[in-house]
XYZ file of N, CA and C in Angstrom:
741
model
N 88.290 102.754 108.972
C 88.052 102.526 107.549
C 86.575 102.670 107.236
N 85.898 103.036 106.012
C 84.915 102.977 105.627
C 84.288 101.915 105.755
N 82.946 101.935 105.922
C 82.198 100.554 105.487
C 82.074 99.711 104.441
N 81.946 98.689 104.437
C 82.438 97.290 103.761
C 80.885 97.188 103.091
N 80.750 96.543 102.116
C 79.930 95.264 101.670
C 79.903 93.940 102.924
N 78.820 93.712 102.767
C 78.202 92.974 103.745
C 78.898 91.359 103.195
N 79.136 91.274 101.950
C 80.059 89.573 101.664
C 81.570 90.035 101.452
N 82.099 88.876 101.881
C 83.420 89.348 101.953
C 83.923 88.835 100.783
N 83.509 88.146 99.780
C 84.081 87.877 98.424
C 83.563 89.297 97.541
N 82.898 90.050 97.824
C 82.511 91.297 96.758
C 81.383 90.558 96.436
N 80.374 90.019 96.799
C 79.135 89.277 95.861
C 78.208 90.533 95.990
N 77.496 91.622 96.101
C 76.788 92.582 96.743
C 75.766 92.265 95.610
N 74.610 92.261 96.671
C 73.260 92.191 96.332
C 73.066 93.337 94.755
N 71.622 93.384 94.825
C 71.424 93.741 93.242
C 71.721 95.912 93.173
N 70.877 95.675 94.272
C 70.808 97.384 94.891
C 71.803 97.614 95.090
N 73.232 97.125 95.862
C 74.369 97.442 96.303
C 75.298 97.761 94.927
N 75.128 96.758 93.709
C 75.444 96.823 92.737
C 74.801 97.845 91.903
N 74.548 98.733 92.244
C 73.804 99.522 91.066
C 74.633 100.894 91.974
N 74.586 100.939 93.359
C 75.630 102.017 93.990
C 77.053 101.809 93.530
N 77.033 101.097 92.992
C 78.553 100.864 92.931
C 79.080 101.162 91.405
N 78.140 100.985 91.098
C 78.272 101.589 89.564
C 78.272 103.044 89.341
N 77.798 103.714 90.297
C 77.436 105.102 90.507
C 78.920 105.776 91.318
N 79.922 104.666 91.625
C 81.300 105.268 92.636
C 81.746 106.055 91.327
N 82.563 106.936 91.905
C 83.916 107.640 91.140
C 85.187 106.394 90.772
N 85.848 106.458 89.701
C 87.194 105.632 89.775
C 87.728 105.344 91.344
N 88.378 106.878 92.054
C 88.896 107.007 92.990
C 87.880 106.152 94.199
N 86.881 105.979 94.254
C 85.700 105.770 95.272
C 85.985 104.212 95.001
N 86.554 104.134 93.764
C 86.149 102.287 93.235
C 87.549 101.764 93.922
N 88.523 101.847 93.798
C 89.598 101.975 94.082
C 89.905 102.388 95.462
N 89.534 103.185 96.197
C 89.610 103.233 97.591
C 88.890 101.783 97.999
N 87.737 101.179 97.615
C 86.879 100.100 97.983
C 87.744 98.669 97.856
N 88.395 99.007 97.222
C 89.318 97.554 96.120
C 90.361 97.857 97.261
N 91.191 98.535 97.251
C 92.468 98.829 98.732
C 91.955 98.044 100.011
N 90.751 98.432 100.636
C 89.868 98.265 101.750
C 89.912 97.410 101.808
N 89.386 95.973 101.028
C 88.602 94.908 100.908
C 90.177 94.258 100.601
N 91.453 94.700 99.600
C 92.449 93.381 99.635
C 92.865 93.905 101.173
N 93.308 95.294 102.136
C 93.243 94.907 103.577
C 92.609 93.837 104.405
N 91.340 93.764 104.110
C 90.633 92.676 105.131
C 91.167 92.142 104.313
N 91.415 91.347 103.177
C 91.932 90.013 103.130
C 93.094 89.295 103.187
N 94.176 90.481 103.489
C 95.312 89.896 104.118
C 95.229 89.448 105.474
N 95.883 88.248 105.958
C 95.056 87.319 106.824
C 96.446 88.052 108.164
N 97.605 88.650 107.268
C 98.193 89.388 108.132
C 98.343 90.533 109.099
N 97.173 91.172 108.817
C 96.849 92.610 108.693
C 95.620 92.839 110.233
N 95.525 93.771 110.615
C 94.430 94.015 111.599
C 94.035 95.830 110.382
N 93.239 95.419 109.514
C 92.937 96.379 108.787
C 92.231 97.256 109.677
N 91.443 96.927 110.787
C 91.028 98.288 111.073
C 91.022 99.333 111.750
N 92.650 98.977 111.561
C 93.311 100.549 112.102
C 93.953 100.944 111.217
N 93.722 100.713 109.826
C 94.250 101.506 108.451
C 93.416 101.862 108.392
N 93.411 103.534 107.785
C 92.548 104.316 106.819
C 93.101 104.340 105.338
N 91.994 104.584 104.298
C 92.569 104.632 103.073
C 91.672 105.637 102.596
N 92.575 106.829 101.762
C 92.319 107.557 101.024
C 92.867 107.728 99.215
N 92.207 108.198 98.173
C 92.673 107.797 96.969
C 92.043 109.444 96.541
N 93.355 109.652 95.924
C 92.857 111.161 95.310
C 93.851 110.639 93.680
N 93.017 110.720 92.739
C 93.914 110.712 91.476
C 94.548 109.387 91.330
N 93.806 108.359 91.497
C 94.521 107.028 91.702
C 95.803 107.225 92.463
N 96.580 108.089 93.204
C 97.308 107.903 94.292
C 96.702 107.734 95.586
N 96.804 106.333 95.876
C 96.721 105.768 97.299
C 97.560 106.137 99.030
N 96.811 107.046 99.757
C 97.446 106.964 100.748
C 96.754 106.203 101.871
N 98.057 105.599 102.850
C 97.458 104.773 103.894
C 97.877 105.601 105.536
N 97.120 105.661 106.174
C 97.343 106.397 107.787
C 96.783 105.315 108.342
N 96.515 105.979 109.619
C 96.201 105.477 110.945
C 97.787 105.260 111.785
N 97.444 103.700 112.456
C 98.369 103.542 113.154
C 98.309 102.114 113.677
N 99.393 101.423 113.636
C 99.475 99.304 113.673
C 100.430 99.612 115.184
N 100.934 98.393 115.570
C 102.129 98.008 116.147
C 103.245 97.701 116.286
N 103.520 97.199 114.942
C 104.633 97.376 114.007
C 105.128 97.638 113.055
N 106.417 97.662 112.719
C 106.552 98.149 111.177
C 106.314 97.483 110.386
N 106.630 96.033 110.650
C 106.223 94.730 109.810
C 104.759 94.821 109.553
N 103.898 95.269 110.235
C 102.408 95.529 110.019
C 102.146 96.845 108.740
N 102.896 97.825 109.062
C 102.822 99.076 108.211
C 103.559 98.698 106.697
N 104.546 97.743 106.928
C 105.201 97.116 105.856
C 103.812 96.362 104.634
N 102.927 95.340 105.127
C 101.764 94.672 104.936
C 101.482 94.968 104.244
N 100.723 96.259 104.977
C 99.464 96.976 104.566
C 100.119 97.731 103.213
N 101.094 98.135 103.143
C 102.028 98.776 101.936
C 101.576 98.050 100.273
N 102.121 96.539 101.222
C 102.574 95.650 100.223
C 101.155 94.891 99.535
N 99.937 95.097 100.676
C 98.679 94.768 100.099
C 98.146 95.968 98.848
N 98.389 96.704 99.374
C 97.744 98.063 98.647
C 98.640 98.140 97.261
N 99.691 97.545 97.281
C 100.163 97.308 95.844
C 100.053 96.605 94.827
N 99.011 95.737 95.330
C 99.045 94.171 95.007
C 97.296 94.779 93.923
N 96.844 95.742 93.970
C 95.409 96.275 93.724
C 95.629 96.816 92.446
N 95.197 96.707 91.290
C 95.287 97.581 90.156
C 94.515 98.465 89.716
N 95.526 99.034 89.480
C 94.971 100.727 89.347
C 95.584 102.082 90.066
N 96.400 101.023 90.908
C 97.298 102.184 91.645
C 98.449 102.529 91.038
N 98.079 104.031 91.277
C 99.335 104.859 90.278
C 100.606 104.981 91.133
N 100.293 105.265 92.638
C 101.234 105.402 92.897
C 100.635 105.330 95.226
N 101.781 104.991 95.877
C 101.529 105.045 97.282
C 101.418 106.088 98.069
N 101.510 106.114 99.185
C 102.037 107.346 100.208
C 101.847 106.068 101.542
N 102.691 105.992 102.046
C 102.484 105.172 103.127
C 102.649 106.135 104.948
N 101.293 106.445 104.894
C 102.026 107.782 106.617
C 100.773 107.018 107.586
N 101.593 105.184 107.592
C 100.824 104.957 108.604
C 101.890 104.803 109.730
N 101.286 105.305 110.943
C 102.324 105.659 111.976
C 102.988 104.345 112.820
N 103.532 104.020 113.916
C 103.776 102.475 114.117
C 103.721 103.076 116.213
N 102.959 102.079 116.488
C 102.636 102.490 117.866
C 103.212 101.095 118.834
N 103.815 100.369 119.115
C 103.871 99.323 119.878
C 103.133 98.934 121.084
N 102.738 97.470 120.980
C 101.758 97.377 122.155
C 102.197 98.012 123.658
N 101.659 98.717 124.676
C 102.814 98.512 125.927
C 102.958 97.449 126.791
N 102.212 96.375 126.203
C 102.405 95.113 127.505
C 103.594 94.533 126.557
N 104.067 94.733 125.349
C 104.938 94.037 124.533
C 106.569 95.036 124.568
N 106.444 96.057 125.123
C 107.678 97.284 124.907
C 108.574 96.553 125.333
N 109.791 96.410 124.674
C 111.183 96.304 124.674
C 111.842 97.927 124.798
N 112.815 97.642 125.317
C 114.023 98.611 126.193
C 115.008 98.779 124.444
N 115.237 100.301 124.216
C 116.527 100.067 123.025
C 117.704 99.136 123.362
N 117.895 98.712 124.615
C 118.912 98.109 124.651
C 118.791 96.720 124.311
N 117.359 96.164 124.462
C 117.032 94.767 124.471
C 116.604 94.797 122.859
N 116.295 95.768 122.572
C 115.769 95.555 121.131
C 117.168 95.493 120.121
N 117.695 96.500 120.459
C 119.577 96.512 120.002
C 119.995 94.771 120.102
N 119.917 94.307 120.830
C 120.989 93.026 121.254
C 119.914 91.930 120.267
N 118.371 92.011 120.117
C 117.720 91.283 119.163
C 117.908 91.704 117.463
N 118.327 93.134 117.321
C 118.295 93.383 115.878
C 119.709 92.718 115.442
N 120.965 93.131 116.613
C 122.253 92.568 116.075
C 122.174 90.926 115.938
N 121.399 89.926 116.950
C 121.196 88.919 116.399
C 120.411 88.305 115.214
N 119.744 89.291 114.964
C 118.727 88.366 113.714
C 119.932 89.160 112.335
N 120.846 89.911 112.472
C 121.680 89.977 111.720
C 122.668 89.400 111.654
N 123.454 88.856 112.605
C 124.249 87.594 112.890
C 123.847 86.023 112.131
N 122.018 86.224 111.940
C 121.987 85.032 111.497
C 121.213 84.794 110.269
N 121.077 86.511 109.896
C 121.154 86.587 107.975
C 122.176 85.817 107.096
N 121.939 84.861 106.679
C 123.285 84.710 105.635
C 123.057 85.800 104.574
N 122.760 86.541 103.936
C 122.701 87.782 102.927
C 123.292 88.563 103.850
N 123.350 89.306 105.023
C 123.915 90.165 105.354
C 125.587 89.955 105.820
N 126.511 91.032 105.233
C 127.728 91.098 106.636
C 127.628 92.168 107.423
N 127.305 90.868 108.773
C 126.769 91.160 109.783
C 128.323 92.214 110.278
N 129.475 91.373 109.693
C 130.137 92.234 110.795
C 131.182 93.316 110.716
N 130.508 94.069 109.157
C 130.654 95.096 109.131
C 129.295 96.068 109.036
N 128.859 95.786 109.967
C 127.629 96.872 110.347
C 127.502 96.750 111.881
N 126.871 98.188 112.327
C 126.503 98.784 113.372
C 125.668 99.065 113.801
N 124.641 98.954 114.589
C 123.005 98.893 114.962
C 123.232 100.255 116.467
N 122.157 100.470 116.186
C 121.753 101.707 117.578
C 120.320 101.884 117.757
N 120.182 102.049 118.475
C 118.395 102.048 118.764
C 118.116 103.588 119.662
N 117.099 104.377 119.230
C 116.618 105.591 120.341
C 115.180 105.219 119.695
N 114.754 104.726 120.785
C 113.112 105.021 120.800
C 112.587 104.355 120.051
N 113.040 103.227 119.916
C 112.267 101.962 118.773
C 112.906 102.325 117.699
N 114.161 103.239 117.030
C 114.063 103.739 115.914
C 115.078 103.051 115.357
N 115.832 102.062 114.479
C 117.070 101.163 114.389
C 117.665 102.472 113.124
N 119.015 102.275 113.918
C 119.560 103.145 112.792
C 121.068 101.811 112.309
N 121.059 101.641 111.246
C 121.612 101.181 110.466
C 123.335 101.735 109.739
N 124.392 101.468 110.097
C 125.549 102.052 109.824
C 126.891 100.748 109.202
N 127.509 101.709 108.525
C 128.356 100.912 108.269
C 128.825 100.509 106.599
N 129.280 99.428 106.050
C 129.571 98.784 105.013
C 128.910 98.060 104.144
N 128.980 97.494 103.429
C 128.622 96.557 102.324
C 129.153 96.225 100.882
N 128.808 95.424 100.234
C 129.619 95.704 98.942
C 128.709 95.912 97.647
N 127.060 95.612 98.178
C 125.995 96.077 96.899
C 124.896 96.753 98.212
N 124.068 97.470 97.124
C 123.175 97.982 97.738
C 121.936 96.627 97.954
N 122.139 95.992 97.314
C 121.223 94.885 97.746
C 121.092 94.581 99.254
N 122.503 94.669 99.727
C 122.853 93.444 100.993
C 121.957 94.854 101.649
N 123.124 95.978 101.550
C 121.993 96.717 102.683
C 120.496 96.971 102.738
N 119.771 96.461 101.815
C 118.114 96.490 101.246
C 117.677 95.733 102.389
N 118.598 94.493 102.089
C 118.107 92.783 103.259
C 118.374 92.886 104.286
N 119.461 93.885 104.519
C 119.799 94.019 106.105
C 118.704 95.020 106.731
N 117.811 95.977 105.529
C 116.894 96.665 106.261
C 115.876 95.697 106.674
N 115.463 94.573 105.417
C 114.046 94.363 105.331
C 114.623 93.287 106.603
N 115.211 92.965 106.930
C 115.411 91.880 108.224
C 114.918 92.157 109.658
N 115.501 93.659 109.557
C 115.143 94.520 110.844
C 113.660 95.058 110.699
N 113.106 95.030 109.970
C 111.825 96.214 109.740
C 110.614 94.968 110.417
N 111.034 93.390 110.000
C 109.755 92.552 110.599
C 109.810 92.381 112.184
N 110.397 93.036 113.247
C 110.943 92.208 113.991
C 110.049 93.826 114.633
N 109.203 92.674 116.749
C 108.282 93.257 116.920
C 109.204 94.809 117.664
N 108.583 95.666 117.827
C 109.323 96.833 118.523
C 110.056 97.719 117.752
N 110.071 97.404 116.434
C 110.876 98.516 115.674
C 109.414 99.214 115.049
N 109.893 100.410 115.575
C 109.247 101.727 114.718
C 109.593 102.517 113.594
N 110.768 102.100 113.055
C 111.200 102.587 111.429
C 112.524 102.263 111.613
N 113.458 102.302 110.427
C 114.802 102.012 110.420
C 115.313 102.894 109.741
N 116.299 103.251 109.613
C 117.198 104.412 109.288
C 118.233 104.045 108.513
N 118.070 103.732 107.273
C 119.093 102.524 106.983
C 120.837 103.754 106.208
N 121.694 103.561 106.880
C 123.081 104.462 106.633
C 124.094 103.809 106.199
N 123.920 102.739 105.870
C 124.894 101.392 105.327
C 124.862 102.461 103.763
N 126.841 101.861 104.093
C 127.382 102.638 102.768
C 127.680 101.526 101.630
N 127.470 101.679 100.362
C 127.860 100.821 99.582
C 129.687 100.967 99.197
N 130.218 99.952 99.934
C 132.050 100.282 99.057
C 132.771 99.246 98.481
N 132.666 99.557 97.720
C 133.312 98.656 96.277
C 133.311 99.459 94.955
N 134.465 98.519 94.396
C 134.882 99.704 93.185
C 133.717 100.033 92.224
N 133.549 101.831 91.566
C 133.020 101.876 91.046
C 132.516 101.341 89.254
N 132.354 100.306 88.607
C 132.429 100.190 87.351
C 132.078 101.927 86.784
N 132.228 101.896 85.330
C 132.007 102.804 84.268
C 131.034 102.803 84.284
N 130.154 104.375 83.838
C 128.900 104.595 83.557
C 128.084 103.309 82.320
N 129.002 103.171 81.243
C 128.385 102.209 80.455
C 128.510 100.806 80.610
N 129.164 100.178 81.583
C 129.413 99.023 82.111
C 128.297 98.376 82.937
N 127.856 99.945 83.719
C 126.684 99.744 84.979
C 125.098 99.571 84.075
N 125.012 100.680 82.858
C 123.979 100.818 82.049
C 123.781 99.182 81.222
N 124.836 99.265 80.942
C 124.956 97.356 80.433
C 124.473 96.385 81.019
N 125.192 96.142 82.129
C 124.695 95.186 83.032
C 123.125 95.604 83.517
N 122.707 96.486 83.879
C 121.293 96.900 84.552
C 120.238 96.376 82.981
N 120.306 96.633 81.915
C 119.785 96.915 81.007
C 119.255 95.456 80.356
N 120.845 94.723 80.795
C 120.587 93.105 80.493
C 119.811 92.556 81.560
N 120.448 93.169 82.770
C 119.135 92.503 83.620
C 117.553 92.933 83.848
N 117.316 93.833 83.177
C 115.893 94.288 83.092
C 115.511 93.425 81.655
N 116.179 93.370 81.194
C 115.488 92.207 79.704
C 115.229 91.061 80.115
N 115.797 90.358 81.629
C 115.140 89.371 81.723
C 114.307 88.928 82.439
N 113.671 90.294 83.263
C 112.269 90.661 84.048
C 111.393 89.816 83.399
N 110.321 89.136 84.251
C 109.007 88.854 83.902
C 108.024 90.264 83.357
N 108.745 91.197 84.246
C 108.006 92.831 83.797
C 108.744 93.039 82.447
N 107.647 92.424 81.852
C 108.233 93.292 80.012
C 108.681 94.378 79.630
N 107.787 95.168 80.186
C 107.943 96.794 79.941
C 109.397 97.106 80.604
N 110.072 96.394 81.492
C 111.209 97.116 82.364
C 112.534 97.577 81.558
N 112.450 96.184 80.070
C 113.675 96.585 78.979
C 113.235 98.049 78.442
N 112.387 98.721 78.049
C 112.196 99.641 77.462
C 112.163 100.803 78.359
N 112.799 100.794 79.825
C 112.814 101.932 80.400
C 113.922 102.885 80.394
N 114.259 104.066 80.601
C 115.502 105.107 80.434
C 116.263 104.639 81.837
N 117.495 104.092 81.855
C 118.169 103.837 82.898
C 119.822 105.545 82.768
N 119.472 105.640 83.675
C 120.408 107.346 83.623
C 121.667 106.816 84.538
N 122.746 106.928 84.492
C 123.871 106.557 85.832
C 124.178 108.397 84.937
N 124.712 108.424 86.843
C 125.477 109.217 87.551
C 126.291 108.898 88.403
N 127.663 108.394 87.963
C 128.420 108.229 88.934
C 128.133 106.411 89.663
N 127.613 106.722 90.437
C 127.550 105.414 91.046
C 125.135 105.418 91.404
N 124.934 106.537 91.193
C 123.861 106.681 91.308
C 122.782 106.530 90.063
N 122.157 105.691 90.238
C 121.024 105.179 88.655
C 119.897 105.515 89.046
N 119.128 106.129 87.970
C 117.778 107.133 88.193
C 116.777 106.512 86.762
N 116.205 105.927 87.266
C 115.268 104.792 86.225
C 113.901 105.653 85.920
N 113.830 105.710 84.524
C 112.148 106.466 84.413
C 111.759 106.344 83.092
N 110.533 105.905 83.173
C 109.768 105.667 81.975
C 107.991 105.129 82.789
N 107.200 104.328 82.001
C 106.266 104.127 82.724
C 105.867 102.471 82.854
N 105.303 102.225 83.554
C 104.913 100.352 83.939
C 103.834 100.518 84.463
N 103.652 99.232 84.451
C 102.187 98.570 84.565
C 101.965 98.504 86.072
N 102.613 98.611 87.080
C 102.082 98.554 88.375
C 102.996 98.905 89.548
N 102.160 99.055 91.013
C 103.206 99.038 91.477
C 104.289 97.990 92.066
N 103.890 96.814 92.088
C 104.606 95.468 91.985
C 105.658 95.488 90.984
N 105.938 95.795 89.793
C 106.182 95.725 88.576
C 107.507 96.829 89.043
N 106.843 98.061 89.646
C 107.832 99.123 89.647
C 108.906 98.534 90.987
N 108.471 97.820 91.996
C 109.198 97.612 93.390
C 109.702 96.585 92.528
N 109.998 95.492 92.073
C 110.340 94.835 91.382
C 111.631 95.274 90.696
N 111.404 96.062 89.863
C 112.645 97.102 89.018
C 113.576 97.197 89.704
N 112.889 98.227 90.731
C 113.466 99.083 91.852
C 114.568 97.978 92.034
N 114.304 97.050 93.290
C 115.156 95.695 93.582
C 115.991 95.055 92.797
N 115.457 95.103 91.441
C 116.592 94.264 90.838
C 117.784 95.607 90.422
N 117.743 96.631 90.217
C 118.482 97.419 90.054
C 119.185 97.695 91.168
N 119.057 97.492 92.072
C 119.787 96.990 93.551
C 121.026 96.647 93.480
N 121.007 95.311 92.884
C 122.108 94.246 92.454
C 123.182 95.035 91.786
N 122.968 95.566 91.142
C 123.840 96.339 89.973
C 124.891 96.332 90.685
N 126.834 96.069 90.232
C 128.103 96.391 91.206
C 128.201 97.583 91.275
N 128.681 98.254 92.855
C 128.918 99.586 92.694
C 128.111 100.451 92.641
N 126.255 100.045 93.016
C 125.911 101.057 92.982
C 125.471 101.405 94.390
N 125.223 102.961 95.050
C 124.756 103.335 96.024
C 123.572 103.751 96.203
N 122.697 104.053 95.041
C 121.556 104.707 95.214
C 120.553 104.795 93.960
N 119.368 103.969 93.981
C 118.324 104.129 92.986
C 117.545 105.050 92.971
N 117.155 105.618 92.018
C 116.434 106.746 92.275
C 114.992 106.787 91.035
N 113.974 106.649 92.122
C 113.035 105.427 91.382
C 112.192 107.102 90.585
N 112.021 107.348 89.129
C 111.413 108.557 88.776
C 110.058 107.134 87.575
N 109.734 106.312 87.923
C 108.847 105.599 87.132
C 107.663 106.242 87.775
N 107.056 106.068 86.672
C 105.219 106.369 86.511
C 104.105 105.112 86.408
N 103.684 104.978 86.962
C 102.550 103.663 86.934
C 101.359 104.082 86.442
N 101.168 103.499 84.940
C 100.156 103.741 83.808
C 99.692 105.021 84.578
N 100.064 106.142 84.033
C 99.851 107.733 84.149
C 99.239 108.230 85.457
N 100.252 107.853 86.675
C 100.322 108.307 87.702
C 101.262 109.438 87.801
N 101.542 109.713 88.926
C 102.409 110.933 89.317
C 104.090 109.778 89.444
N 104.963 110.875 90.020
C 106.034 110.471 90.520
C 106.790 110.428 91.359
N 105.835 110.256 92.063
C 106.045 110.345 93.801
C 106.712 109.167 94.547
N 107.357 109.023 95.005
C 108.003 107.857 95.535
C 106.835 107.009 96.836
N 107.261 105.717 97.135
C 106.161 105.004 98.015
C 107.292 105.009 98.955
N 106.547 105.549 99.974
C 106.917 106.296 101.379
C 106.947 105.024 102.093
């Protein structure tokens, strides 16, 4: 990562402050990413890099886990001004810490055994190479969201593959638009009632623009819930970003 300011609250001397006035947006904003990294107390920031082209934020390097790459995601969202993510930080596991797919398999099926949000026992776990692949049932796309985010903190996983099918009956296109529409009116995110909610089938494709990216993962999730649906398809813009999805 770039170099820091010498206080870790942002206090910078008088000279430091007069460079800083002289950054680009993007330069100001790469600095603001950097600095909420070091201050997640979760994080070993300095093996993230951060780059910002166009207020889109991307993060590289390389952590130990996914739960770490997860973090650093979730810090960098937390920063305003970001239009939008790219998350291509890679996930390396310690080797004095390596688990066997088979040992990691028999830990992912237990910490799903003892999700109450998940059914555990219509799903199927497989592991090649740290990689959890995810199969099987459910009856909202929610459950399978929780059954990812369950597996993604846990040490030795290098990404998840999530293939959990949503099956349950489909409601009507205007039944699903109804229900989604009432539940975005009662977001703390104001802006979320005034967004274009599109169904296709069992598939809802949300787009208009919001205030952040918290605001937009937020949406995202609660449109989750919706009965019957299989797939969000996030086309929101964060105050005149692109529409790129956060990787």
């Amino acid at each position: 990562m770039s170099s820091r300011p010498s206080t870790l609250f942002g206090a910078v001397a008088v000279g430091d402050a007069c460079l800083v006035k002289k950054m680009s947006p993007d330069e100001r904003l790469c600095d603001a990413v950097e600095r909420e990294l070091t201050w997640d107390a979760l994080l070993d920031e300095t093996h993230v890099d951060v780059e910002v082209a166009d207020g889109v934020v991307t993060l590289a390097g390389t952590v130990a886990s996914q739960a770490e790459k997860l973090v650093a995601q979730r810090a960098a969202e937390r920063v305003d001004g970001v239009h939008d993510l790219v998350n291509a930080i890679g996930v390396r596991p310690s080797t004095d810490r390596r688990l066997s797919d088979d040992e990691l398999q028999r830990i992912v099926e237990q910490v799903l055994v003892w999700d109450a949000l998940v059914p555990e026992k219509s799903l199927e776990v497989s592991v090649i190479d740290g990689l959890v692949a995810l199969t099987g049932s459910c009856v909202a796309k929610a459950q399978a969201d929780e059954a990812e985010r369950a597996v993604s903190h846990l040490y030795g996983v290098r990404g998840v593959l999530n293939r959990i099918v949503v099956a349950s009956p489909v409601p009507s296109p205007t039944e699903i638009r109804s229900a989604i529409e009432t539940a975005l009116s009662r977001r703390a995110e104001h802006e979320a009632a005034s967004l274009d909610v599109i169904v296709d089938g069992a598939v809802v494709t949300l787009r208009g623009t919001i205030s952040s990216g918290l605001a937009r993962r937020a949406v995202v999730g609660a449109v989750g819930h919706a009965p019957g649906i299989v797939e969000v398809r996030d086309e929101l813009v964060v105050n005149g970003g692109d529409q790129r999805r956060i990787g």
